[in-house]
PDB file of C-alpha atoms and ligand atoms in Angstrom:
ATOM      1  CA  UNK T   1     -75.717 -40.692  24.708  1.00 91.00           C
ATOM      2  CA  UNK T   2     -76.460 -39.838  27.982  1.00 97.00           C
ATOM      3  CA  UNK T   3     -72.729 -37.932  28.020  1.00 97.00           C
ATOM      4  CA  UNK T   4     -73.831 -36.112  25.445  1.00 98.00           C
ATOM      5  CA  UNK T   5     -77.028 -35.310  26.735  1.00 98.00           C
ATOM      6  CA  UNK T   6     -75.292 -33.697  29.760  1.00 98.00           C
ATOM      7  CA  UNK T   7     -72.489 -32.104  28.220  1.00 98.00           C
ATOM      8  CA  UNK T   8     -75.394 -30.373  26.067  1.00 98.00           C
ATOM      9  CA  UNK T   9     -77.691 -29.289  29.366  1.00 98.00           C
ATOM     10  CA  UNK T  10     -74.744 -28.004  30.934  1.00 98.00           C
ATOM     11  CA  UNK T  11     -73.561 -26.005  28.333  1.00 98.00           C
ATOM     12  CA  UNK T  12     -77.946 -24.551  27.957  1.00 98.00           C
ATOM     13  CA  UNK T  13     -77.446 -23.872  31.829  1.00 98.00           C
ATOM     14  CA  UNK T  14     -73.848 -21.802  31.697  1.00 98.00           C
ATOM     15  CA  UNK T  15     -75.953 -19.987  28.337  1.00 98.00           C
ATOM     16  CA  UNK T  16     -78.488 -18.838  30.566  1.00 98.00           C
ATOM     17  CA  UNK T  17     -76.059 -17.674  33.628  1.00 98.00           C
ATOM     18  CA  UNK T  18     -74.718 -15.714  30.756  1.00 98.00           C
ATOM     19  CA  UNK T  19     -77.938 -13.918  29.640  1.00 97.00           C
ATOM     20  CA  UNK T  20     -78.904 -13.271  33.210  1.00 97.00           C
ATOM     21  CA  UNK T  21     -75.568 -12.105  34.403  1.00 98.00           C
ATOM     22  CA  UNK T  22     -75.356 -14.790  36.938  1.00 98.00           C
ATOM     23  CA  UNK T  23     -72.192 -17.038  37.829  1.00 98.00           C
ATOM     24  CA  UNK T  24     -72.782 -20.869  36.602  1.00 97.00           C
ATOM     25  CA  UNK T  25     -70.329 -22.017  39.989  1.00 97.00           C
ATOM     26  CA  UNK T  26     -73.916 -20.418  41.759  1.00 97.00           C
ATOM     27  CA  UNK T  27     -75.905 -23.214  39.808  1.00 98.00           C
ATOM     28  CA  UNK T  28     -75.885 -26.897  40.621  1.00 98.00           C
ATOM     29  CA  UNK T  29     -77.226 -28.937  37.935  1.00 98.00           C
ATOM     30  CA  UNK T  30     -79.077 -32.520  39.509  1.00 98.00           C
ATOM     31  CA  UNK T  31     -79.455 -35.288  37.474  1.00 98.00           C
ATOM     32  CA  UNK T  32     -82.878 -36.578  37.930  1.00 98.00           C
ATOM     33  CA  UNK T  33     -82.159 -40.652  37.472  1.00 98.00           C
ATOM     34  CA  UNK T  34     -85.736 -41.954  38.711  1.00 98.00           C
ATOM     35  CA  UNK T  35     -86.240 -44.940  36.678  1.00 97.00           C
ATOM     36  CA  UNK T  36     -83.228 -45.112  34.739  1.00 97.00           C
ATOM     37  CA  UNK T  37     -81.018 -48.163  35.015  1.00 97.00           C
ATOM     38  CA  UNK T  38     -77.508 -48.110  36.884  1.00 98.00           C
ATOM     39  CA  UNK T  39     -75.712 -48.007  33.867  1.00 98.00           C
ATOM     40  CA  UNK T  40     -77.059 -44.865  32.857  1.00 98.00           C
ATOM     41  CA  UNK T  41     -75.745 -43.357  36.507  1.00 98.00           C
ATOM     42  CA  UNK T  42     -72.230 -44.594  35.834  1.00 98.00           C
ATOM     43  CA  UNK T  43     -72.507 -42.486  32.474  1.00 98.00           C
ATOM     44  CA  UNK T  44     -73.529 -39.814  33.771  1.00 98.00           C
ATOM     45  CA  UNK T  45     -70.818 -39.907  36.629  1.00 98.00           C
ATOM     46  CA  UNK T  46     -68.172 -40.717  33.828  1.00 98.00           C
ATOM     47  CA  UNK T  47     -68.785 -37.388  32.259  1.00 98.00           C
ATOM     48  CA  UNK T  48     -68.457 -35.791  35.688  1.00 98.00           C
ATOM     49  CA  UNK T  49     -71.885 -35.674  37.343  1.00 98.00           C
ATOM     50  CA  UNK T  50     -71.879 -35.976  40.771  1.00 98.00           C
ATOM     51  CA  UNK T  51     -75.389 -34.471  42.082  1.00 98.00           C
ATOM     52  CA  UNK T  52     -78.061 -36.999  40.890  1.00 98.00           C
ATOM     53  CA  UNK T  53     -82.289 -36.909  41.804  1.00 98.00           C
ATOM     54  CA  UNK T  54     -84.219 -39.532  43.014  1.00 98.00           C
ATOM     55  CA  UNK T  55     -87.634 -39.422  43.955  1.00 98.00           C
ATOM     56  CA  UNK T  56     -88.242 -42.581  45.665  1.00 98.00           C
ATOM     57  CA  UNK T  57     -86.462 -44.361  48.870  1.00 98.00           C
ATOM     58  CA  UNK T  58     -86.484 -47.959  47.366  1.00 98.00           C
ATOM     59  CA  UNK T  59     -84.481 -46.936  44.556  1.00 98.00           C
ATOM     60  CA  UNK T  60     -82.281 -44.848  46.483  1.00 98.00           C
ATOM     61  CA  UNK T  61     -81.544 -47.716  48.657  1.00 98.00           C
ATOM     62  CA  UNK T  62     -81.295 -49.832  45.783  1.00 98.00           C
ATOM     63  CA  UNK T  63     -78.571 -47.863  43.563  1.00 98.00           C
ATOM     64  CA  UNK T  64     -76.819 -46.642  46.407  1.00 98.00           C
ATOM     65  CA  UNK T  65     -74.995 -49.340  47.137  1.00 98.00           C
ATOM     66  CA  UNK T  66     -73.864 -50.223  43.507  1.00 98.00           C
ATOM     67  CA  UNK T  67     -72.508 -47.005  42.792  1.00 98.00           C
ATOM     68  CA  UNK T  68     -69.385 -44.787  44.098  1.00 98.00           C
ATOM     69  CA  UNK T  69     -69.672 -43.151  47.350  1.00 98.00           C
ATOM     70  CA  UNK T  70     -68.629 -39.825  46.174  1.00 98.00           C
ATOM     71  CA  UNK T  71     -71.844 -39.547  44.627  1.00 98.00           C
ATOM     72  CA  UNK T  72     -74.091 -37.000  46.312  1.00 98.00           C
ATOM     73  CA  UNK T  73     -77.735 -38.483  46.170  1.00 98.00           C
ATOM     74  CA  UNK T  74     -80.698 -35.681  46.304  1.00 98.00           C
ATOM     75  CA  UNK T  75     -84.288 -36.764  47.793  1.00 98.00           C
ATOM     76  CA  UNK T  76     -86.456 -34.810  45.701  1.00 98.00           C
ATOM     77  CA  UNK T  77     -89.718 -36.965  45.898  1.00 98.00           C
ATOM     78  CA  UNK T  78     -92.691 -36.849  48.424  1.00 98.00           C
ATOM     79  CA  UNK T  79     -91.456 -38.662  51.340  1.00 98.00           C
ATOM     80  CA  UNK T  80     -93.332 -40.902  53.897  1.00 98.00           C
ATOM     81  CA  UNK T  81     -92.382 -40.483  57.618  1.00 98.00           C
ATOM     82  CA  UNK T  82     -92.048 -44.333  57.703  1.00 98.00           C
ATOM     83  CA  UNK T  83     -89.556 -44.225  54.892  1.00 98.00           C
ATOM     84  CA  UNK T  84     -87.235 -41.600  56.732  1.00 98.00           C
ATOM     85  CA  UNK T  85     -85.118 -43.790  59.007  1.00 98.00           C
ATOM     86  CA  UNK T  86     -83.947 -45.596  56.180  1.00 97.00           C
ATOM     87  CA  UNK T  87     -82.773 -42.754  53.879  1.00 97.00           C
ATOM     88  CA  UNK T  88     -81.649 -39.792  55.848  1.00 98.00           C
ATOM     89  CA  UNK T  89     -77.847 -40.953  56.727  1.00 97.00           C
ATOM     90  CA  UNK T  90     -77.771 -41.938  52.384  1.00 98.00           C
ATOM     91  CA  UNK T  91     -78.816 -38.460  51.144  1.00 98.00           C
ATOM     92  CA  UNK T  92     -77.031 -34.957  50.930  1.00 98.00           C
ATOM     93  CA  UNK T  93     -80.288 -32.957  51.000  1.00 98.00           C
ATOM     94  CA  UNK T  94     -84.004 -33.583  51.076  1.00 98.00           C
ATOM     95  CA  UNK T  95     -85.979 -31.127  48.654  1.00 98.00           C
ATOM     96  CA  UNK T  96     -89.426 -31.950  49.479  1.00 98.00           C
ATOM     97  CA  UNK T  97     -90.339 -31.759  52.992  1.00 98.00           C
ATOM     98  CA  UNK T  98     -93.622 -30.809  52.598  1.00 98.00           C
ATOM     99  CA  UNK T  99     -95.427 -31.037  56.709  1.00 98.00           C
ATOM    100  CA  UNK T 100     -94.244 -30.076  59.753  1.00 98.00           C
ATOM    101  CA  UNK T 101     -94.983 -33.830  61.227  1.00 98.00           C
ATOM    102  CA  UNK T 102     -92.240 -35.201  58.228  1.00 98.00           C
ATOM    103  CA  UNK T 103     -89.763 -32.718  59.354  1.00 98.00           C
ATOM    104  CA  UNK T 104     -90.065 -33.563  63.165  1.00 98.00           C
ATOM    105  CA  UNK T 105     -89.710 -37.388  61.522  1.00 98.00           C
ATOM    106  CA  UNK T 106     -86.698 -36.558  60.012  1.00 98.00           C
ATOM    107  CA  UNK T 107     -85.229 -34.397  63.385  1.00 98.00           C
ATOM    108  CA  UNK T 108     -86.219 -37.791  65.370  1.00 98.00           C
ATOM    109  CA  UNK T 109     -84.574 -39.927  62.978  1.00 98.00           C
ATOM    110  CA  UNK T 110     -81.385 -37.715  62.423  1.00 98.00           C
ATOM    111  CA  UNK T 111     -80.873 -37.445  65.979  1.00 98.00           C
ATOM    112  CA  UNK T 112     -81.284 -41.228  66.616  1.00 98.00           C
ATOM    113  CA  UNK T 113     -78.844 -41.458  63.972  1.00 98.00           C
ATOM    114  CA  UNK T 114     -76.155 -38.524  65.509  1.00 98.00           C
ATOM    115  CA  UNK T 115     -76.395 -36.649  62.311  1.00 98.00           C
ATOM    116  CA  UNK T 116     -77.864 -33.074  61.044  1.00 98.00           C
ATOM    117  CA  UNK T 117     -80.052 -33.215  58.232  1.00 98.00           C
ATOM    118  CA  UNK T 118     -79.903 -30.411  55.038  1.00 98.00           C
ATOM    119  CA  UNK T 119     -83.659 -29.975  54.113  1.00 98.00           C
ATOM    120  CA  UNK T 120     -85.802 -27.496  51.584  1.00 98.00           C
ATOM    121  CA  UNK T 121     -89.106 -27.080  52.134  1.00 98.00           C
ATOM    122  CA  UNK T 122     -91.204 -27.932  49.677  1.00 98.00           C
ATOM    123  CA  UNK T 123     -93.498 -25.271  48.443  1.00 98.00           C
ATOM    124  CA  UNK T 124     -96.600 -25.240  45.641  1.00 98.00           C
ATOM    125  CA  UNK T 125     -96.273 -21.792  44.147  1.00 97.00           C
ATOM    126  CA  UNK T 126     -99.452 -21.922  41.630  1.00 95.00           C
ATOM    127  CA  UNK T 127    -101.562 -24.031  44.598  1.00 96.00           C
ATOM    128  CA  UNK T 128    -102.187 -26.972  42.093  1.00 96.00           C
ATOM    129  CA  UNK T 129    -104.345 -29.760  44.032  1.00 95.00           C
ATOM    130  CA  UNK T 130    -102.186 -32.655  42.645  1.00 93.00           C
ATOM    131  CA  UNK T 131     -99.062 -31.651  44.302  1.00 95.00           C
ATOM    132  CA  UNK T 132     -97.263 -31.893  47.620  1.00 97.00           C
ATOM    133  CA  UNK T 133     -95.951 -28.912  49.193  1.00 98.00           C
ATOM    134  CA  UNK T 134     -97.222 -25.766  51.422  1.00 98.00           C
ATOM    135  CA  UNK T 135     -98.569 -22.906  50.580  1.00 98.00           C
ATOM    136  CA  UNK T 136     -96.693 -19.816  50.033  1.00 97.00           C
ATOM    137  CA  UNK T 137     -98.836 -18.182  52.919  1.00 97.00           C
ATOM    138  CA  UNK T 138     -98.057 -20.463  54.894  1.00 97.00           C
ATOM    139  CA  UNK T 139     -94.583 -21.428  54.184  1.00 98.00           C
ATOM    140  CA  UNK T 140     -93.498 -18.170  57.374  1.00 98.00           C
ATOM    141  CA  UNK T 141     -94.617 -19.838  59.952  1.00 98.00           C
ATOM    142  CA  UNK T 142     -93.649 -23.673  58.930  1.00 98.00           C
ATOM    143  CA  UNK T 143     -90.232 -21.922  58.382  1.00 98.00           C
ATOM    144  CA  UNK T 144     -90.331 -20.906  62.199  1.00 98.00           C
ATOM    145  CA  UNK T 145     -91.907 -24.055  63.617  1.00 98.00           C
ATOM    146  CA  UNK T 146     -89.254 -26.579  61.538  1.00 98.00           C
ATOM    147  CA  UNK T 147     -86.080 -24.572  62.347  1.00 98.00           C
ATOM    148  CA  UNK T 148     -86.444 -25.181  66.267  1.00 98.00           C
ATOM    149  CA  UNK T 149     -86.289 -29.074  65.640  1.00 98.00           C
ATOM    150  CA  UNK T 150     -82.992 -30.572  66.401  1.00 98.00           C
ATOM    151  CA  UNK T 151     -80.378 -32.002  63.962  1.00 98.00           C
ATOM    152  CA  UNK T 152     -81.879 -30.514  61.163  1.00 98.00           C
ATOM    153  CA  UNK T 153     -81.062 -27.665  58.969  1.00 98.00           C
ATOM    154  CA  UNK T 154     -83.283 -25.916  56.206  1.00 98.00           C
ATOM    155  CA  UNK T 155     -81.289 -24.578  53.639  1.00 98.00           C
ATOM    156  CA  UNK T 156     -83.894 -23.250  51.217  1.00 98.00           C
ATOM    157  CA  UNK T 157     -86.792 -23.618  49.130  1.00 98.00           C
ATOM    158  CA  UNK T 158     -88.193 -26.142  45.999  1.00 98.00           C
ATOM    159  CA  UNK T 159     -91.138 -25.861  44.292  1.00 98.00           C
ATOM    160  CA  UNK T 160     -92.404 -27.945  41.058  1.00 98.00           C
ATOM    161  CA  UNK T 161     -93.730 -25.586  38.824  1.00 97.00           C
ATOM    162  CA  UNK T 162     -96.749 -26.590  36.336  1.00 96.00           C
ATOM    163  CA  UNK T 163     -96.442 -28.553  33.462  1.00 95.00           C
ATOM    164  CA  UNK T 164     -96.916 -26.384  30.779  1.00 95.00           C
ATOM    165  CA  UNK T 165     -95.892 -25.967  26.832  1.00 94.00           C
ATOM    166  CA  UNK T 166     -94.261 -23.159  27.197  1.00 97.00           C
ATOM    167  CA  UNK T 167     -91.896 -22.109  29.528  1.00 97.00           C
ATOM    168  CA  UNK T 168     -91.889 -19.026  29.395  1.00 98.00           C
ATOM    169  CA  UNK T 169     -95.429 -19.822  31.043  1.00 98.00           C
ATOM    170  CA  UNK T 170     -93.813 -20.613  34.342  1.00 98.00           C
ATOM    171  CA  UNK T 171     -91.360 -16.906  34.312  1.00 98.00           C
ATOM    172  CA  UNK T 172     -94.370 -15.429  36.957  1.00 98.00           C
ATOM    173  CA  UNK T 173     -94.522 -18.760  39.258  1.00 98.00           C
ATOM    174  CA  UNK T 174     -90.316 -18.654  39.075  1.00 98.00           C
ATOM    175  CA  UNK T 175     -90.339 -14.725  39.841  1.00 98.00           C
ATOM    176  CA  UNK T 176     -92.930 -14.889  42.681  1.00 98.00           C
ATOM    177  CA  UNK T 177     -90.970 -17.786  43.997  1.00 98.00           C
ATOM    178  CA  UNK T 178     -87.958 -16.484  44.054  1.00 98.00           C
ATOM    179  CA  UNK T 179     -89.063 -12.916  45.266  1.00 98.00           C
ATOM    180  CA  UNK T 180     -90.411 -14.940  48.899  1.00 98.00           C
ATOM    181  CA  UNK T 181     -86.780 -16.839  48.938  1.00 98.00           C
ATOM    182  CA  UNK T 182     -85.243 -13.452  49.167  1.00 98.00           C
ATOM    183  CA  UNK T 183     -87.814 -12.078  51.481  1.00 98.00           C
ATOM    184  CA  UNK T 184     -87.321 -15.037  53.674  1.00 98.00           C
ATOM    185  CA  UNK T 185     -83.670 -14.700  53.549  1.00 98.00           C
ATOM    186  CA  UNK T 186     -83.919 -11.107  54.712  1.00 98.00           C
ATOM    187  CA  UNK T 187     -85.736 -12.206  57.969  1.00 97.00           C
ATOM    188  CA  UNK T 188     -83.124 -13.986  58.913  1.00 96.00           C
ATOM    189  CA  UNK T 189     -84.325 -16.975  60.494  1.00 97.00           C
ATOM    190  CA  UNK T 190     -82.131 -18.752  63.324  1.00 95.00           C
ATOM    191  CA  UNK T 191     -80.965 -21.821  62.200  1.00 93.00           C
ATOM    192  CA  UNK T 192     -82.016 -21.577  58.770  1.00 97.00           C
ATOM    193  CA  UNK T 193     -79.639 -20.533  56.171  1.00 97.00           C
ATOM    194  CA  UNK T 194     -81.611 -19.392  52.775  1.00 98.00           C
ATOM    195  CA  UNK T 195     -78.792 -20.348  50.316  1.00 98.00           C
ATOM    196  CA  UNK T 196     -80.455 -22.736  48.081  1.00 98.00           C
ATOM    197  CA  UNK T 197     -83.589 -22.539  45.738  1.00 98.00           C
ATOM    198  CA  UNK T 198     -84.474 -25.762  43.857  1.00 98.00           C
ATOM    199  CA  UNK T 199     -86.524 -24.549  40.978  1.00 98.00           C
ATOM    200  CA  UNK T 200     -86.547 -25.433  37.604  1.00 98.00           C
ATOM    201  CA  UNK T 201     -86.949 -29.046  35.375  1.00 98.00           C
ATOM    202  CA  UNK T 202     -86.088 -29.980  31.395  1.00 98.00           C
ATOM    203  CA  UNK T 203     -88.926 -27.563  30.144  1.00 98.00           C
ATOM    204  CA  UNK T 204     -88.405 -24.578  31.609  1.00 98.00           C
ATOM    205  CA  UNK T 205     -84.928 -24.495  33.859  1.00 98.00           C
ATOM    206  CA  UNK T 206     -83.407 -22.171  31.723  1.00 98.00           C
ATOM    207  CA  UNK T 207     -86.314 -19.795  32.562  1.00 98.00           C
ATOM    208  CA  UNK T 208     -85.756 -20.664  36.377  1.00 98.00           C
ATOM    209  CA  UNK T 209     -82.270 -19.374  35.993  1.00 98.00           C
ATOM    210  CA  UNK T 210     -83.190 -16.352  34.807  1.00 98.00           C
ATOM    211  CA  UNK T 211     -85.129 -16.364  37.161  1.00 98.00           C
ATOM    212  CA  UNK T 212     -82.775 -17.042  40.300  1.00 98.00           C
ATOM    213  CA  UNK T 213     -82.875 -20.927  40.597  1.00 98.00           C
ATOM    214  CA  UNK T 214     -79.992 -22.059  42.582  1.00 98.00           C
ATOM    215  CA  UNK T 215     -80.597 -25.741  41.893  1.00 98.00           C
ATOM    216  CA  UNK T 216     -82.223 -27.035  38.628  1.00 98.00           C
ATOM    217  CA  UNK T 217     -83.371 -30.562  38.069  1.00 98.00           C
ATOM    218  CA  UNK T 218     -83.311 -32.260  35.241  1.00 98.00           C
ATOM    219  CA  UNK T 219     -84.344 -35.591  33.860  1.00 98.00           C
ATOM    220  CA  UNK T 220     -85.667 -36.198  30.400  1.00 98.00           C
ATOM    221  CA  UNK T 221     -83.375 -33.422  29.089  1.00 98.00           C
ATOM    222  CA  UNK T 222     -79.744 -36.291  30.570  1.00 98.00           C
ATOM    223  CA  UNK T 223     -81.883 -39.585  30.469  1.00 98.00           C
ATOM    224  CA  UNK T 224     -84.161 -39.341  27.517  1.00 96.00           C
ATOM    225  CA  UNK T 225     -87.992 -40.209  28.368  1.00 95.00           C
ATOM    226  CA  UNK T 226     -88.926 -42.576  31.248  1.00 92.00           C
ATOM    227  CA  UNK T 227     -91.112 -45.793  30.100  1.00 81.00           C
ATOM    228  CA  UNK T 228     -92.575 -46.433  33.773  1.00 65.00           C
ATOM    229  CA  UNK T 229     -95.822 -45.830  33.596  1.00 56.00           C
ATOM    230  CA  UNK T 230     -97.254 -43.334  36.187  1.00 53.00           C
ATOM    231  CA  UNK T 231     -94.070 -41.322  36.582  1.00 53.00           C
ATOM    232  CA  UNK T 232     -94.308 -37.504  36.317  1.00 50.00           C
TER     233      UNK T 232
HETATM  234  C1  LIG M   1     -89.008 -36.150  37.748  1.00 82.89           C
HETATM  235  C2  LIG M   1     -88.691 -34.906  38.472  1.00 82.89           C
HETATM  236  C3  LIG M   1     -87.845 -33.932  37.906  1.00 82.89           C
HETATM  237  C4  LIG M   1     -87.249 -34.043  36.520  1.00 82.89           C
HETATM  238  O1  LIG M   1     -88.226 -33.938  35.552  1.00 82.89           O
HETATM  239  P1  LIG M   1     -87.843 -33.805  33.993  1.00 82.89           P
HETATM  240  O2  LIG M   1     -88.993 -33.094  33.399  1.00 82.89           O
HETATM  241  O3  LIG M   1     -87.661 -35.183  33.470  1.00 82.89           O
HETATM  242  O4  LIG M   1     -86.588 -33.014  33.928  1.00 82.89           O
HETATM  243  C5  LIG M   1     -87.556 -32.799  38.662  1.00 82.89           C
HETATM  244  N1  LIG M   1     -88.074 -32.636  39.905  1.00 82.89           N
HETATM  245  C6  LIG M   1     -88.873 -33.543  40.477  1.00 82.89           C
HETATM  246  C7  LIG M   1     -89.395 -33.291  41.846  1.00 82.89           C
HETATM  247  C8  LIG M   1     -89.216 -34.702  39.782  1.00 82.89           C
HETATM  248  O5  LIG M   1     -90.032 -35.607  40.360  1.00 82.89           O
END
């Protein structure tokens, strides 16, 4: 099931490289596991995946042990400065740094621990009230402030687009989005290397290819629905 599942988003996300001109080895698919048993990780790593999502640090620490160590394990939740110590030596990037006080957490932390962190900053495009994340006009000058701190390293930019029917309804939020990615690239930032944007979930990443998404994140569309109640 949930090889199938993946074998079909895959092929949906090489489909819309293909429309868009774009090379699919440019596109990293994550496996968003949140709430879904171990088993269904091994499945998924069976058929090959090796990028998987989680959105909170208990279950990070909790799977991480149980499953192989090639896996690489993607923070994409909001996190809590007193939750960093604990996760930042187990995960290959963090998507959702969304304050300039988490970030100098995590550059404390990663420097205690004699490691550099990856990190996106987490931005809210469409400025919706329930979500995490800065605003675009302010995203410059967090950009500036974040890449002096130590034993980090911002590679890019996420944003969770709206929930919407449609995704063709998100194309505008994808566009904008991407369009400041490429500005910020341009500026070139010391010690920040614009390579990654992290746009894009099981309703509209196809859109968010076309529209320039480097990573895409998708749950529902491997695992099927999540029961837990609560869970975006
Ligand atoms: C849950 C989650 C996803 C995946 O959502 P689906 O709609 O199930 O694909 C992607 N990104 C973030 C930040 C999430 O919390």
């Amino acid at each position: 099931m949930v090889a199938d599942r993946f074998h079909e988003i895959q092929r949906r996300v090489r489909a819309a490289c293909e429309r868009s001109g774009r090379d699919p080895k440019e596109v990293t698919l994550i496996a968003v596991s949140k709430t879904k048993p171990v088993s269904d990780v091994r499945e998924a790593y069976e058929a090959g995946v090796r990028d998987f999502g989680e959105n909170k640090v208990q279950e990070i620490l909790e799977k991480y042990p149980q499953l192989p160590e090639d896996i690489r394990w993607h923070m994409i939740g909001h996190l809590q400065t007193n939750k960093v110590r604990q996760v930042v030596e187990k995960v290959c990037l963090i998507h959702s740094v969304d304050s300039i006080k988490l970030a100098g957490e995590i550059s404390k932390e990663s420097q205690r621990q004699g490691i550099t962190t990856p990190m996106l900053l987490e931005v809210n495009v469409a400025e919706e009230e329930t979500k995490f994340g800065f605003r675009l006009d302010e995203t410059e000058g967090a950009l500036r402030k974040i890449s002096q701190l130590e034993n980090i390293k911002v590679c890019g930019l996420m944003t969770i687009a709206p929930f919407v029917e449609e995704a063709e309804e998100n194309r505008q939020i994808f566009r904008i989005f991407h369009q400041f990615y490429v500005d910020m690239k341009s500026k070139n930032i010391d010690n920040v290397n614009m390579s990654i944007l992290s746009m894009g979930m099981t309703g509209d990443f196809e859109v968010a290819i076309e529209e320039g998404a480097t990573m895409v994140r998708v749950g529902t569309g491997i695992f099927g629905v999540r029961r837990r109640i609560g869970e975006q």
